[in-house]
Coordinates of C-alpha atoms and ligand atoms in Angstrom, one line a residue:
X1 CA 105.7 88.4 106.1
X2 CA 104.1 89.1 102.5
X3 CA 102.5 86.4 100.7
X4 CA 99.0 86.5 98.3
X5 CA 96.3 88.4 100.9
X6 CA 99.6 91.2 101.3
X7 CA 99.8 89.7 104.9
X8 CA 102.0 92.1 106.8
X9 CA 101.4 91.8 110.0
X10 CA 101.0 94.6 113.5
X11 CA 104.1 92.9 115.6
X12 CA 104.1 96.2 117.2
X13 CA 102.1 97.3 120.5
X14 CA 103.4 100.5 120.2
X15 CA 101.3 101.1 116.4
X16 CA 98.4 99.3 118.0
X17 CA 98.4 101.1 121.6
X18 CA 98.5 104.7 119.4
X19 CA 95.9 103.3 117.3
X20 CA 93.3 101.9 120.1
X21 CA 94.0 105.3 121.4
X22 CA 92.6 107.3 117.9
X23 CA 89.8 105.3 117.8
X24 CA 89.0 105.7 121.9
X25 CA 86.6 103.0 121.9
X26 CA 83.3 103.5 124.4
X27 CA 82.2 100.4 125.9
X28 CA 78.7 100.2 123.7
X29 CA 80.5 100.8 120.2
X30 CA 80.1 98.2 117.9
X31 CA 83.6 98.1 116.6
X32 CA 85.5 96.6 112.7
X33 CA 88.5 95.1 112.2
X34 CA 88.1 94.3 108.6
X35 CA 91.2 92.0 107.6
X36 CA 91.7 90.3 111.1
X37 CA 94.9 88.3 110.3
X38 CA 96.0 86.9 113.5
X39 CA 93.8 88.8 115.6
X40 CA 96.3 91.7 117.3
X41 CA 94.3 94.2 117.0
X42 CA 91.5 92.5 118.3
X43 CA 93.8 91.7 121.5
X44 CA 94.6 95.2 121.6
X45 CA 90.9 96.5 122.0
X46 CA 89.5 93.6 124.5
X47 CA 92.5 94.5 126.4
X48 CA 91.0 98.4 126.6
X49 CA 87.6 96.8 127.2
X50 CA 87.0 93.0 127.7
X51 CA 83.5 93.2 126.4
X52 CA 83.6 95.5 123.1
X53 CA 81.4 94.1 120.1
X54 CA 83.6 93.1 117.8
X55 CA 83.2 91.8 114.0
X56 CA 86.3 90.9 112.1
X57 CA 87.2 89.0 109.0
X58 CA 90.1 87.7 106.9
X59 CA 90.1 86.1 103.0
X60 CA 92.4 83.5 104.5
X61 CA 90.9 80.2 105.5
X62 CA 93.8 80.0 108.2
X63 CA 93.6 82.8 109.5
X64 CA 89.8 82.8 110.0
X65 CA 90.5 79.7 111.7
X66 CA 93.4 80.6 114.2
X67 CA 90.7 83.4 115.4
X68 CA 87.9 81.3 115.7
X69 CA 89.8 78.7 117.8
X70 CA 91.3 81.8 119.6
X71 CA 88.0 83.6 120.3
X72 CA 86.0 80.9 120.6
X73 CA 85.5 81.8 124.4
X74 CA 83.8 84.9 123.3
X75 CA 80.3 85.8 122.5
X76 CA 81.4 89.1 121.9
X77 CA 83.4 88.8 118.7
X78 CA 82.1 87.6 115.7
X79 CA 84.5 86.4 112.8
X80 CA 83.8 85.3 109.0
X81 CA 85.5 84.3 106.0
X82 CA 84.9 86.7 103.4
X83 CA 86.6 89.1 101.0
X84 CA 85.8 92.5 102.8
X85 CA 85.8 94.6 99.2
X86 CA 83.1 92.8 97.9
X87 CA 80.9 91.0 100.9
X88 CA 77.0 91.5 100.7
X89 CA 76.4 92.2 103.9
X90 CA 79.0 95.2 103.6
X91 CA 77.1 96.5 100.8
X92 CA 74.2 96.2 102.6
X93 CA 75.9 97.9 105.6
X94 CA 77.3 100.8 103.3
X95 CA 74.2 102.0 102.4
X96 CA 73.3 103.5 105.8
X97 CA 76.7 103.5 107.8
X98 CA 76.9 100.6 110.5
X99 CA 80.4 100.4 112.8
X100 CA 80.7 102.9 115.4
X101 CA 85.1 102.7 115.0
X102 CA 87.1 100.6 112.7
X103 CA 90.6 99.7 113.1
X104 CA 92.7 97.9 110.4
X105 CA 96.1 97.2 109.1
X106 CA 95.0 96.5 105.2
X107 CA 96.4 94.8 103.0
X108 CA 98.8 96.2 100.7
X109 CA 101.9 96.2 97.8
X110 CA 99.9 92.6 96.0
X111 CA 99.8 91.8 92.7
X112 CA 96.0 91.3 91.4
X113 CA 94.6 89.3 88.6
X114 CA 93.3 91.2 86.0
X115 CA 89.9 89.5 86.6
X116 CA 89.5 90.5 89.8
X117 CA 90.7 94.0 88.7
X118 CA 87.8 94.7 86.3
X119 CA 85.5 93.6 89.2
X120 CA 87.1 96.0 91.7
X121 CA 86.7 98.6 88.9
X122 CA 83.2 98.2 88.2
X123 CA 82.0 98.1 91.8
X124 CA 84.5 101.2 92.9
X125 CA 83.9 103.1 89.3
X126 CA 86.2 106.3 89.6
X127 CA 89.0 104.8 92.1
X128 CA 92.4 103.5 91.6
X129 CA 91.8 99.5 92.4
X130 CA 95.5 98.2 91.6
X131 CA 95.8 99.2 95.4
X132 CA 93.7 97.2 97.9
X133 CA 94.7 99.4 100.6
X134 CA 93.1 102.5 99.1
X135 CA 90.0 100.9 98.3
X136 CA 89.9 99.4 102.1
X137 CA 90.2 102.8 102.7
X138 CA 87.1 103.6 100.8
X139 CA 84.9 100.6 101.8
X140 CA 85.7 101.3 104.9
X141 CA 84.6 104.7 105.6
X142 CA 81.6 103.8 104.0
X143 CA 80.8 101.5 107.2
X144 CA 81.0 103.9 109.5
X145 CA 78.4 105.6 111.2
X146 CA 78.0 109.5 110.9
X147 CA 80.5 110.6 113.4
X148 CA 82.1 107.1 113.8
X149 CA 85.9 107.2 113.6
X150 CA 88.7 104.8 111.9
X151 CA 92.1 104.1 112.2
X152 CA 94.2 102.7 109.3
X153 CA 97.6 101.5 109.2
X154 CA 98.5 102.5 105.6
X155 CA 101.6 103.5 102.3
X156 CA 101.1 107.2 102.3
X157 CA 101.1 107.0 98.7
X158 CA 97.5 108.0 98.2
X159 CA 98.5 111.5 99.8
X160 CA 100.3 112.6 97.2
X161 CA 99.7 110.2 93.9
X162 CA 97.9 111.1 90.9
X163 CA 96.0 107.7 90.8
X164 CA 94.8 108.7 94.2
X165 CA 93.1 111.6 93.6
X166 CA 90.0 110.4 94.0
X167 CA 90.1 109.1 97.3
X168 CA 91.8 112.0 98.4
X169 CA 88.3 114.3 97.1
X170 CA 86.4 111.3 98.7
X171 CA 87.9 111.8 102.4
X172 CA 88.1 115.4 102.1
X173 CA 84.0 115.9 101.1
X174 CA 83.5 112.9 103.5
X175 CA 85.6 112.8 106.6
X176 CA 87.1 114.9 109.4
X177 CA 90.6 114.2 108.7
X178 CA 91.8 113.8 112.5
X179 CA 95.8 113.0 112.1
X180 CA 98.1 111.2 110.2
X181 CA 101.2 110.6 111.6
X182 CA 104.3 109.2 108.6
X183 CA 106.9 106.9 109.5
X184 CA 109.5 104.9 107.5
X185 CA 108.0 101.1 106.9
X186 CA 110.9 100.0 108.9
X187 CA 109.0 100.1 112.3
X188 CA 106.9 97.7 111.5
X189 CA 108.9 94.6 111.9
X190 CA 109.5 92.9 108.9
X191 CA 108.5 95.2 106.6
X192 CA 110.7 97.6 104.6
X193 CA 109.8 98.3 100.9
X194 CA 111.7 101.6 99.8
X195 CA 108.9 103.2 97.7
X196 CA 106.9 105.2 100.3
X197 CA 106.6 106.2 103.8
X198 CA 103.6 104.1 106.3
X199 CA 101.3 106.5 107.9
X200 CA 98.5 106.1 110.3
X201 CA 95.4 108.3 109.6
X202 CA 92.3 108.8 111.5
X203 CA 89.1 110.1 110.2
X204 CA 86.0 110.9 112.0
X205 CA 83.0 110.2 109.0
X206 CA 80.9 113.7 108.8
X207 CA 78.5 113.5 105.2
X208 CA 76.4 116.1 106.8
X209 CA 78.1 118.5 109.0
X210 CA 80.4 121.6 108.2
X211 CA 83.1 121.3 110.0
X212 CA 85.3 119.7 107.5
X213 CA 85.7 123.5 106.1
X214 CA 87.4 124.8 109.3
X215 CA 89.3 121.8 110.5
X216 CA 92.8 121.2 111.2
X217 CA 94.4 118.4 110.2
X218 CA 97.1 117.4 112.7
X219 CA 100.2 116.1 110.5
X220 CA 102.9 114.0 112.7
X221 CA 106.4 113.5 110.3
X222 CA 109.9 112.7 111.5
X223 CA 109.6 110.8 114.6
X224 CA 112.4 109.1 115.5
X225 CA 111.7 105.8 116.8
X226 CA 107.9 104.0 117.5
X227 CA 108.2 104.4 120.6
X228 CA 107.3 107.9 120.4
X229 CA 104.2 106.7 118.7
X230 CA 103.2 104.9 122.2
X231 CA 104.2 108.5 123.4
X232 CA 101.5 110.0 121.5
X233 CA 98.9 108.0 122.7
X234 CA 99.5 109.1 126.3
X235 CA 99.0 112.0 125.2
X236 CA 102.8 113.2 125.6
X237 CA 103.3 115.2 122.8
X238 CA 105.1 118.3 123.7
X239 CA 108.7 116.8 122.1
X240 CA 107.0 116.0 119.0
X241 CA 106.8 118.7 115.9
X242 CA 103.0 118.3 114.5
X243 CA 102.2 120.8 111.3
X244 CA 98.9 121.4 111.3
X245 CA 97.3 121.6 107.8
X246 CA 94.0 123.4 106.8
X247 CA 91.4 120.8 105.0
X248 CA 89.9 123.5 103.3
X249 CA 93.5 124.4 101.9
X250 CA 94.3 120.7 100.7
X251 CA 90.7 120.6 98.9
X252 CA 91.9 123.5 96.9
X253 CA 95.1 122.0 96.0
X254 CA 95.1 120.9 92.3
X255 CA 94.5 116.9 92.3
X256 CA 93.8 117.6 96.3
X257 CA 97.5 116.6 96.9
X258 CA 98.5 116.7 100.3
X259 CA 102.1 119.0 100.6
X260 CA 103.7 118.4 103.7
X261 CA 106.8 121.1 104.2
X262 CA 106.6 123.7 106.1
X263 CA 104.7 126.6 105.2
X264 CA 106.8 129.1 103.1
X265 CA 107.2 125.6 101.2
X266 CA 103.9 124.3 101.0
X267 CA 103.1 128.4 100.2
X268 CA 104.8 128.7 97.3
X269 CA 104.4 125.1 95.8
X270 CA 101.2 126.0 95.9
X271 CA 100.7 129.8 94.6
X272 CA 103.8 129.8 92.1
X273 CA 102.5 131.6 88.7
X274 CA 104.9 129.8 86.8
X275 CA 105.5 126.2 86.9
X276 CA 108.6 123.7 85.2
X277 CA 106.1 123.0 82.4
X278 CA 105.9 126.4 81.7
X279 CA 109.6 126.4 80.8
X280 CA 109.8 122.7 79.9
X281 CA 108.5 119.6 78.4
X282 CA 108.8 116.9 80.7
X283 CA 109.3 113.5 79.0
X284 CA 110.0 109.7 79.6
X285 CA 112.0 107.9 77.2
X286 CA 112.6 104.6 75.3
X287 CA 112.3 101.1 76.8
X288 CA 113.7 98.3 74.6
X289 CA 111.4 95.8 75.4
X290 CA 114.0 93.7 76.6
X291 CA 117.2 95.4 78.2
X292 CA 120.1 92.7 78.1
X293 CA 119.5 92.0 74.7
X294 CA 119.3 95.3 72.9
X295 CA 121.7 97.2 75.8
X296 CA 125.6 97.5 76.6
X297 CA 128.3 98.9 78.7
X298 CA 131.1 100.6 77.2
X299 CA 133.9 98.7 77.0
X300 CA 137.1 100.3 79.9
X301 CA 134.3 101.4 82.1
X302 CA 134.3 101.9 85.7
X303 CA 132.7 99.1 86.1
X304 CA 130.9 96.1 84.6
X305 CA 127.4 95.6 85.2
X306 CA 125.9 91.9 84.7
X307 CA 124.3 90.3 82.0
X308 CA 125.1 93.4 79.6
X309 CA 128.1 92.7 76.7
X310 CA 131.0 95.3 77.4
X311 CA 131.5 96.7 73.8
X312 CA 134.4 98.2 72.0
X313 CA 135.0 101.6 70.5
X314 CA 134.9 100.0 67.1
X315 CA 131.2 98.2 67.2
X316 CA 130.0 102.3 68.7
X317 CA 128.9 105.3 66.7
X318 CA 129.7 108.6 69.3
X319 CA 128.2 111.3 66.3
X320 CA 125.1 109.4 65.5
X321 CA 122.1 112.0 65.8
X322 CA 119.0 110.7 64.4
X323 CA 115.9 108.1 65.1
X324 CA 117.1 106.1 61.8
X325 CA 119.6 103.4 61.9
X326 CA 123.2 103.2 61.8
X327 CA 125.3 101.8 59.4
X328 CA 126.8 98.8 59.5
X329 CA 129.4 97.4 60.8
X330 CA 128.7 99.7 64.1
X331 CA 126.0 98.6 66.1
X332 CA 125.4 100.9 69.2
X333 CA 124.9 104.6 69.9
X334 CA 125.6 105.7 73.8
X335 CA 122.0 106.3 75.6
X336 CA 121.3 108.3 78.9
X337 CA 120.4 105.6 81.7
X338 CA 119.9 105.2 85.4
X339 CA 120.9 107.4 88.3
X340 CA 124.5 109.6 87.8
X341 CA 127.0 109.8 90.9
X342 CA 127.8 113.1 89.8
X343 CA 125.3 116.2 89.4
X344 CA 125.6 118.3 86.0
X345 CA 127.4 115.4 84.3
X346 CA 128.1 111.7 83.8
X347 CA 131.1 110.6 84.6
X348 CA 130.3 106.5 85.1
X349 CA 128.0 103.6 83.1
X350 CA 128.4 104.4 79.8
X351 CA 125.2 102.7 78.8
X352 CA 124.9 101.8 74.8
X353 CA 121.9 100.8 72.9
X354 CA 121.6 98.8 69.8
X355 CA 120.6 101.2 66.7
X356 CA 120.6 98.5 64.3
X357 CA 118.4 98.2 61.4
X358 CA 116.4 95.4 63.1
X359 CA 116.3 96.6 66.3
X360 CA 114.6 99.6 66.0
X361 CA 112.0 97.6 64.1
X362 CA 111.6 95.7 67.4
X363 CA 111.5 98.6 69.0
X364 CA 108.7 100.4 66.9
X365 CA 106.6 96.7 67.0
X366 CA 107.5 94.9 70.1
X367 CA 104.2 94.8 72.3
X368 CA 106.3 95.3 75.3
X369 CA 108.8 98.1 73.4
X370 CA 108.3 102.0 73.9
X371 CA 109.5 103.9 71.1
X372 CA 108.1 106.7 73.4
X373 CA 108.4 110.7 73.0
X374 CA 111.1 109.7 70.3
X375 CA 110.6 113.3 68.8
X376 CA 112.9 114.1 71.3
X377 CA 115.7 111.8 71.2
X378 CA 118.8 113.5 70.2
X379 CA 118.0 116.9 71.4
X380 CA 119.7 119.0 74.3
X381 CA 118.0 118.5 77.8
X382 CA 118.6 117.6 81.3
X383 CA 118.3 114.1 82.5
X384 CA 116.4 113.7 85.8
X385 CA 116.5 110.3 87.3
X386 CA 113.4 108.7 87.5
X387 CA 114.5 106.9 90.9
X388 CA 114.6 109.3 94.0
X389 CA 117.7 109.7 95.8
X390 CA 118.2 112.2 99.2
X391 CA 120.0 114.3 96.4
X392 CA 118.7 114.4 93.2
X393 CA 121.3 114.4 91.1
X394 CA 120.3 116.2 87.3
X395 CA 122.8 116.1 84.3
X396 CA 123.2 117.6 80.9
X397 CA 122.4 115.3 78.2
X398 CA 123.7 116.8 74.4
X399 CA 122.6 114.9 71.4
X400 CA 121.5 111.3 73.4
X401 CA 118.7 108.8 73.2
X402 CA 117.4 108.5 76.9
X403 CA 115.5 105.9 78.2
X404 CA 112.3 105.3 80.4
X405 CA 114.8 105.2 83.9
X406 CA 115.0 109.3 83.4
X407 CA 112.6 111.6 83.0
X408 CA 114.5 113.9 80.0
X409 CA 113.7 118.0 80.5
X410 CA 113.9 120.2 77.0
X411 CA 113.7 123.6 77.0
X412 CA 110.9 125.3 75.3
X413 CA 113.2 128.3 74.5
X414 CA 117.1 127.0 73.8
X415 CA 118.3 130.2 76.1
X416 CA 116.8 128.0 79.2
X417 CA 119.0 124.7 78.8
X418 CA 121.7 125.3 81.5
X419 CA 119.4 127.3 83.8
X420 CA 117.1 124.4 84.0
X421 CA 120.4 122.3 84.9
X422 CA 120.9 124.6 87.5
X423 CA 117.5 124.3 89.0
X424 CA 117.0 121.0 89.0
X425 CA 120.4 120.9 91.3
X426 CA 119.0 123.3 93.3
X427 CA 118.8 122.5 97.0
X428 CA 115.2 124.3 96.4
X429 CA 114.3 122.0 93.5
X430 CA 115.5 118.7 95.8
X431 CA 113.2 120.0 98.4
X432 CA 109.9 120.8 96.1
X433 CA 110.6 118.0 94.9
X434 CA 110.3 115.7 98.3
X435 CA 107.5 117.6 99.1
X436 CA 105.2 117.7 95.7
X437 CA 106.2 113.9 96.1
X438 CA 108.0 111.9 98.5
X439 CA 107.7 108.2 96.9
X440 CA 110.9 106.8 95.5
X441 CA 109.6 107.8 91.9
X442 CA 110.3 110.9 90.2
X443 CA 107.8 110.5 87.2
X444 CA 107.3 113.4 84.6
X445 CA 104.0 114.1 85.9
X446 CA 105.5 115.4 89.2
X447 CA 108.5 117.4 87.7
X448 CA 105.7 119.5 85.8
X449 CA 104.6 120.7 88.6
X450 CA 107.9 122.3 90.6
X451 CA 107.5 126.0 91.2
X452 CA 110.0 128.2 89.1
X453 CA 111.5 131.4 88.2
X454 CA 111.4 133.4 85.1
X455 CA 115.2 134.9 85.0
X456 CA 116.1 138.1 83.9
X457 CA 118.4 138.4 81.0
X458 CA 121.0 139.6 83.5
X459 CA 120.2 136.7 86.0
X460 CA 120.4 134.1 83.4
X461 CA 123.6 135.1 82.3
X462 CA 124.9 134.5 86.0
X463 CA 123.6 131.1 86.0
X464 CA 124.7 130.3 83.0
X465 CA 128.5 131.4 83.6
X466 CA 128.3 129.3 86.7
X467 CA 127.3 126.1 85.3
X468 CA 129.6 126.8 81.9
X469 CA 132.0 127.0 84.9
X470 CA 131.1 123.6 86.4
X471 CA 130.8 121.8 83.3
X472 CA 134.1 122.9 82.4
X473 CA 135.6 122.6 85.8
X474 CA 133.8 119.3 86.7
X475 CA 133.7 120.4 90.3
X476 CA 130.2 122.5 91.7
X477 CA 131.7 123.7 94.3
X478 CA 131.3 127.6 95.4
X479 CA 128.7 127.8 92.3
X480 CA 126.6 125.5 94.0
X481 CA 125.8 127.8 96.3
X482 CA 125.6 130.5 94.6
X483 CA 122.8 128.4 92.3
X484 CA 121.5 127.4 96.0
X485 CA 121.2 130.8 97.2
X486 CA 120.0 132.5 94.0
X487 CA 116.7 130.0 93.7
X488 CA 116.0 130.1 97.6
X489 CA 115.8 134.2 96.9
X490 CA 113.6 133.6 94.1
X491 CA 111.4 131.5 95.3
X492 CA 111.3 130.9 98.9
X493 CA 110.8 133.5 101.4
X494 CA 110.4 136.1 98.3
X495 CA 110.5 139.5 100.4
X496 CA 113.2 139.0 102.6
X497 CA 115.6 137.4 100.7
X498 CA 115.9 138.5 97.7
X499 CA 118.2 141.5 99.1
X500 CA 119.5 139.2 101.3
X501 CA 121.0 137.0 98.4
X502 CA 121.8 140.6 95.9
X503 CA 124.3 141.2 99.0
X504 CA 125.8 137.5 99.0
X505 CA 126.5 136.6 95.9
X506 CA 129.4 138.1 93.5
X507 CA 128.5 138.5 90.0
X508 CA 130.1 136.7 87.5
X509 CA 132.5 139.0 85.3
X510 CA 130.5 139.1 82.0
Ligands
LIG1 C1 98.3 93.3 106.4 S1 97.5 91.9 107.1 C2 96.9 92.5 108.6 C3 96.5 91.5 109.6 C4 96.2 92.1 111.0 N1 95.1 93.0 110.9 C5 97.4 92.7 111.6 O1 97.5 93.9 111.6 O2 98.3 92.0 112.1 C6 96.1 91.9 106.1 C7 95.1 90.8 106.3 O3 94.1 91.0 105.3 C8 93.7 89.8 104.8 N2 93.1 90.1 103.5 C9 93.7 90.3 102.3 N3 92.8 90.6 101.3 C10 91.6 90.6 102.0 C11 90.3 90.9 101.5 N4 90.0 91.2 100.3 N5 89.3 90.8 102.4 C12 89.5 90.4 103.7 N6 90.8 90.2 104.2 C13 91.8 90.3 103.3 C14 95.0 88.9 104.7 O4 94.7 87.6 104.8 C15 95.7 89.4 106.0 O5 95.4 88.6 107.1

């Protein structure tokens, strides 16, 4: 269930049994559970030992009050109302460390008032605080003892997103990263959001010592069902595939971003000389302010979409090229928009906007308008959509206005335009791209950073015959892997496979 306190809750003794495990509680630890909701977690550990010492507490009045009627029995577990991000006697406790193990399933994915936002910011100066989860995260590792461990049901967002950098530095210089094992939402019952991945990571607190340098961090990804999670806490791991990651490597990493591929991946996202940006500006485009009144569908397409007019060929100007208005009586120009079906070009939704004299004035002066990067409308680039699919799918856009659901990639040098295309259809390009970051969002920022290629003049005449060839064809097929082939030998595996591919793959006649 979600509701205001972000109240998912642990139905699942298979999370909690692999959790209790991480944690390995000793009869004498004082033990946290800092957002108790309905107290499974709390079951979980006085089933491992009836007596453990345990505080908990929850924001919500009813919660606090089904534990206290449910513990009441028990001298051994103490329960409060309070807001764990801001209590006293946690800053009190923070100063000099104070739980022995913590164990938590924080809230996360609610909306906060911008109140309580500017008080989250001042007392976590630095740290992203439209999160809760992160900065539960943070508190909470700030409770522990040296050498006391957590265990945190969390998104995996803040491995890889910018906003999260900071926290990332923070457990890196602070904590013994232990494991993190990544899982879709969906085994968690009830939950299911589409934006990220839930992992559970365990951290051992270590200010002092030096061990953080030469630890591996053991990374758990693709397991099948939760059951194997109760598999991992009986120690039955042999089935599962665990990567193990260097600390000292991800503190290198620039923004301390966590890459999780395997290694000739993770090796060459990391070391590439030459980036996209190097090649490319990366840019988000124009958002109306208000979408069903200012955009259309093209009358006779596939298909109609809701709420948005279907407009005639009369009321559309195709040739219109420039940031001022058109002229009356036509009142849209097409625009680049959403996700494409096809890769290299789009075939369906034949999104208009209005380019009226009015509403580009709302555009430039609506508070909630972005009139953004608008240096590049019009130009020739390749339109990445902003929302991940398994396959993204990247198309030429010629002379279009974009908008903010694609992230448009120009060229620096003209000569790069259809090898970019070519790239960014890559199966290579698809898979830096899940690794650099696997949320459901493909924003600029991340694009920037894909390792690429510098062609030769030769090379880039063989890319560029290919896609001319699928473009006019409107069918990828044996080019595609070609393209596939060609990048892989570029950038993957350098040594071997660059003769590998030079044997493969026919030159175009040119
Ligand atoms: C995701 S639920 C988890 C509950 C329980 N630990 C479990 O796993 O089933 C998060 C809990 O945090 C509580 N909560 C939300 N914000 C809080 C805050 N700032 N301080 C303390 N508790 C909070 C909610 O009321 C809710 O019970």
């Amino acid at each position: 269930m979600g509701d205001v306190f972000c109240s998912y809750y642990t139905k699942n003794s298979n999370i909690t049994s692999y959790m209790v495990s991480m944690i390995s509680p000793n009869q004498d630890d004082h033990i946290l559970e800092p957002c108790g909701g309905d107290g499974i977690f709390i079951d979980a550990l006085l089933n491992y030992y009836p007596d453990l010492h345990i505080d908990t507490c929850d924001l919500d009045k009813t919660a606090v009050q089904a534990m206290q009627s449910k513990y009441s029995v028990l001298k051994n577990v103490s329960i409060r109302q309070t807001d764990t991000l801001t209590d006293a006697l946690f800053d009190f406790y923070s100063g000099m460390g104070f739980y022995d193990k913590i164990i938590g399933n924080p809230p996360y994915g609610g909306w906060q008032e911008y109140d309580r936002r500017a008080e989250l910011k001042q007392k976590y100066k630095g740290f992203y605080v439209k999160e809760t989860y992160s900065l539960f995260l943070l508190r909470c590792v700030s409770l522990l003892k040296e050498n006391g461990v957590l265990s945190f049901i969390i998104p995996d967002t803040f491995l890889y997103l910018h906003n999260h950098k900071q926290l990332r530095k923070f457990l890196l210089e602070n904590t013994i990263i232990k494991e993190i094992v990544i899982f879709p939402s969906k085994f968690f019952p009830g939950v299911s959001f589409r934006y990220s991945n839930l992992c559970i990571i365990t951290v051992q607190k270590e200010e002092l010592g030096s061990d953080k340098n030469g630890n591996s961090i053991s990374v758990i990804k693709g397991l099948k069902s939760d059951e194997e999670l109760a598999k991992l806490s009986t120690g039955m791991r042999d089935d599962v595939v665990t990567k193990r990651l260097l600390q000292k490597d991800i503190f290198n990493n620039q923004d301390f971003a966590f890459f999780i591929g395997d290694e000739n991946t993770n090796h060459s996202i990391v070391t590439s000389e030459c980036r996209l940006a190097d090649l490319a500006d990366c840019v988000t485009g124009i958002y109306t302010g208000d979408n069903k009144k200012f955009l259309a569908i093209e009358c006779g397409n596939q298909r109609e979409v809701s709420g948005y007019p279907s407009i005639s060929e009369d009321d559309i100007e195709y040739s219109h090229q420039s940031i001022q208005p058109i002229e009356f009586p036509r009142k849209y120009i097409p625009i680049v928009k959403g996700s494409s079906s096809t890769s290299y070009f789009r075939t369906a939704d034949k999104w208009l906007i209005e380019w009226t004299p009015s509403a580009i004035k709302h555009y430039t002066n609506d508070k909630k308008a972005r009139f953004q990067n608008s240096n590049y409308y019009f130009r020739s680039g390749v339109a990445v959509p902003m929302v991940k699919s398994s396959k993204i799918k990247a198309t030429i856009m010629s002379g279009n206005v974009f908008d903010q659901s694609v992230v448009g990639v120009f060229p620096k040098d003209d000569k790069h335009l259809l090898y970019l295309l070519a790239f960014l259809n890559s199966s290579i390009a698809n898979e830096y791209i899940h690794i650099i970051n696997p949320t459901a969002n493909n924003s600029a920022n991340y694009l920037k950073k894909l390792p690429i290629y510098i062609p030769t003049e030769s090379e880039l005449q063989d890319i560029d015959d290919w896609v001319t060839a699928i473009l006019e064809s409107r069918s990828s097929n044996q080019y595609q892997q070609w393209i596939d082939s060609f990048f892989e030998g570029r950038l993957k595996n350098k040594l071997c496979k660059i003769h590998a591919w030079q044997q493969k793959v026919p030159s175009t006649a040119h």
